[in-house]
Amino acid sequence: MLQQPATQYRPFPSVNIVDRQWPNKTITTSPIWMSTDLRDGNQALIEPMNVERKMRMFRMLCEIGFKEIEVAFPSASQTEFDFVRQLIEGDHIPKDVTIEVLTHAREHLIRRTMESLMGTRRAIVHVVSAISRPFREIVFGMSKAEVLEMAVSSARLVKQLAAERPETDWVFEYSPETFSATELEFSLEVCDAVTAAWGATPDNKIIINLPSSVEVATPNVYADQIEWMHRHLARRDSITLSIHNHNDRGTAIASAELGLMAGADRVEGCLFGNGERTGNVDIVTLALNLYTQGVSPGLDFSDINAVARTVEYCNQLPIHLRHPYVGDLVFTAFSGSHQDAIKKGFALQKPDTIWSVPYLPINPADVGRNYDSVIRVNSQSGKGGIAYLLETEYDVVLPRRLLVEFSGEVQRHTDRFGGEMSAADIWQLFIQTYLEPKKPLRYVEHHLLEHGNVQGIHMTIDINGTTHLLAGEGNGPIDAAVNALCELVANLHVHTYEERSMGSSLEGGDAKACAFIEVAQLGGGGECYGVGVDANIVTASIKALVSGVNRLGLDWTSCSDLQP
Ligand code: KIV
Ligand code: ZN
């Protein structure tokens, strides 16, 4: 059994902020986005990207619309260094895109990092140093003053090396790694000191990035931390305040959204949430969450499947079937009540009006997804899904009571065979059930005869492989056919009759008539539907009648005694 954790884990870091403003805020503009797929994301891969994969990812990030892209950790490996050189020397960086590189706060690493950027037009140099107590005490064995000094001296070195290369437009970024687990006053002291060392001004802003390197608290605590920093940073007007959320508690999206409400201007993250351990915050979800609230995210996910394919190729990791906005199943409803509501929503949704299809927070078409995949049918499904698939794929609109009857057949089928039924599977079952039922009765042909006001009919029916000629009269062709069939089924009665035309997608391409007849044997069992399809509506109706009689479940073995 899991032990009570109270004594084993540190409680949330507390924040002294009584008049917090963020709960009253809403996000009304999109933040500056920074993709760290090629750095933080790449560091977390089982097999880090080679240069070819990195280049593919870089191109796609540019196409999506990222203007800031962290492309590498150049001092970490030759591949990383070479990729930066290839981007610069191959002139692969669009004019409106700024590349970013990460370095730890160590002199030799900083020098190597600056070397990788030689000759670039514009670059963000991202210096990181961990400052929380466990890092100070366990990892570095340093005092607070020493940790502060490491950050400040690194900032000075970066500034000095940058000054030696005036041909590049330099932007500096500092991240107090493990910020969310650090005493706020100390984070502030370090950030203020670095900002001062870089001489940030409103015209020459620097980036202060406040990571939840490991997510250790609820999103409201992170928001409090961000608002506190936002209010206390010494040169706030000279700072682009950035956030960088990891997803250890599964709340990175919420933390980032609240962080933006709390005053952040910029978000670092990865597509579909790749990144160390549980990942970085997912920029796709963040961006599309904004989109569904009427805020244009400035990133293009109109073909989200194409983005997913490239990400899966580059990362060599699959995206979960239920991942927000992109997973294969996220625009799919299995449950009957959901399917029914979605079907009604689609029917009423008008183009260019507020999107309000139940259960679908976004129009799948906006991300290049297809309505066809919206409704799938399994044993949890109901009439709505079946109706939707038959209607959209086969142009068949079933009468309501027939739909109820047929959904029972679908249910029996899925209960028996399990799994999911596609539109084609459902249509096959419909054909087997109503249009090509297993014998005994099969319509062969009929001739109509006029006797004054009376309609006569001669029908040829195959019963268990033997043909029978039946004759009847009535006030119309269907009545006459019912009376002819009464030779076989006493007290046959038609309860309801409907006919519809069907689209040309069916059976050979000609438009067809479809007849739905609900029959019953008075004094016998219950009623059931028969369906007939033919180019001629009378033939379709007689076929429907025969189909219905077949489905009454009568015993036809003695019919071979009938005169052929
Ligand atoms: O998670 C983290 O703290 C980082 C820093 C380098 C920003 O990735
Ligand atoms: Zn990170």
mmCIF file of N, CA and C and ligand atoms in Angstrom, residues 39-40 102 126 128 175 177-178 209 211 213 244 246 268, ligand 1:
data_model
loop_
_atom_site.group_PDB
_atom_site.id
_atom_site.type_symbol
_atom_site.label_atom_id
_atom_site.label_comp_id
_atom_site.label_asym_id
_atom_site.label_seq_id
_atom_site.Cartn_x
_atom_site.Cartn_y
_atom_site.Cartn_z
ATOM 1 N N ARG A 39 16.100 21.666 -28.892
ATOM 2 C CA ARG A 39 17.024 21.664 -27.761
ATOM 3 C C ARG A 39 16.453 20.839 -26.601
ATOM 4 N N ASP A 40 15.498 21.379 -25.847
ATOM 5 C CA ASP A 40 14.951 20.644 -24.706
ATOM 6 C C ASP A 40 14.306 19.344 -25.192
ATOM 7 N N LEU A 102 21.503 27.301 -26.197
ATOM 8 C CA LEU A 102 21.596 27.216 -24.732
ATOM 9 C C LEU A 102 23.036 26.962 -24.301
ATOM 10 N N HIS A 126 21.238 31.895 -24.571
ATOM 11 C CA HIS A 126 20.439 31.503 -23.405
ATOM 12 C C HIS A 126 21.368 30.878 -22.352
ATOM 13 N N VAL A 128 21.901 29.354 -18.610
ATOM 14 C CA VAL A 128 21.104 28.730 -17.560
ATOM 15 C C VAL A 128 22.007 28.333 -16.398
ATOM 16 N N SER A 175 18.006 31.925 -17.541
ATOM 17 C CA SER A 175 17.039 31.059 -16.851
ATOM 18 C C SER A 175 17.608 30.619 -15.510
ATOM 19 N N GLU A 177 17.462 27.998 -13.472
ATOM 20 C CA GLU A 177 16.867 26.655 -13.570
ATOM 21 C C GLU A 177 16.313 26.257 -12.208
ATOM 22 N N THR A 178 15.240 25.479 -12.196
ATOM 23 C CA THR A 178 14.533 25.059 -10.979
ATOM 24 C C THR A 178 13.899 26.253 -10.241
ATOM 25 N N ASN A 209 13.714 34.040 -18.128
ATOM 26 C CA ASN A 209 12.861 32.858 -18.328
ATOM 27 C C ASN A 209 12.750 32.106 -17.000
ATOM 28 N N PRO A 211 11.622 28.947 -15.291
ATOM 29 C CA PRO A 211 11.132 27.587 -15.560
ATOM 30 C C PRO A 211 10.560 26.872 -14.339
ATOM 31 N N SER A 213 11.259 23.752 -13.959
ATOM 32 C CA SER A 213 12.124 22.708 -14.537
ATOM 33 C C SER A 213 11.575 21.342 -14.167
ATOM 34 N N HIS A 244 8.527 28.622 -18.835
ATOM 35 C CA HIS A 244 9.029 27.366 -19.415
ATOM 36 C C HIS A 244 8.534 26.256 -18.488
ATOM 37 N N HIS A 246 7.409 22.424 -17.380
ATOM 38 C CA HIS A 246 7.444 20.975 -17.580
ATOM 39 C C HIS A 246 6.175 20.387 -16.963
ATOM 40 N N GLU A 268 8.034 29.168 -23.641
ATOM 41 C CA GLU A 268 8.907 28.184 -24.279
ATOM 42 C C GLU A 268 8.255 26.812 -24.149
HETATM 43 O O1 KIV B 1 13.650 23.042 -17.709
HETATM 44 C C1 KIV B 1 14.533 23.900 -17.597
HETATM 45 O O2 KIV B 1 14.763 24.482 -16.540
HETATM 46 C C2 KIV B 1 15.311 24.185 -18.786
HETATM 47 C C3 KIV B 1 16.176 25.382 -18.747
HETATM 48 C C4 KIV B 1 17.345 25.213 -19.599
HETATM 49 C C5 KIV B 1 15.371 26.581 -19.114
HETATM 50 O O3 KIV B 1 15.154 23.526 -19.784
#
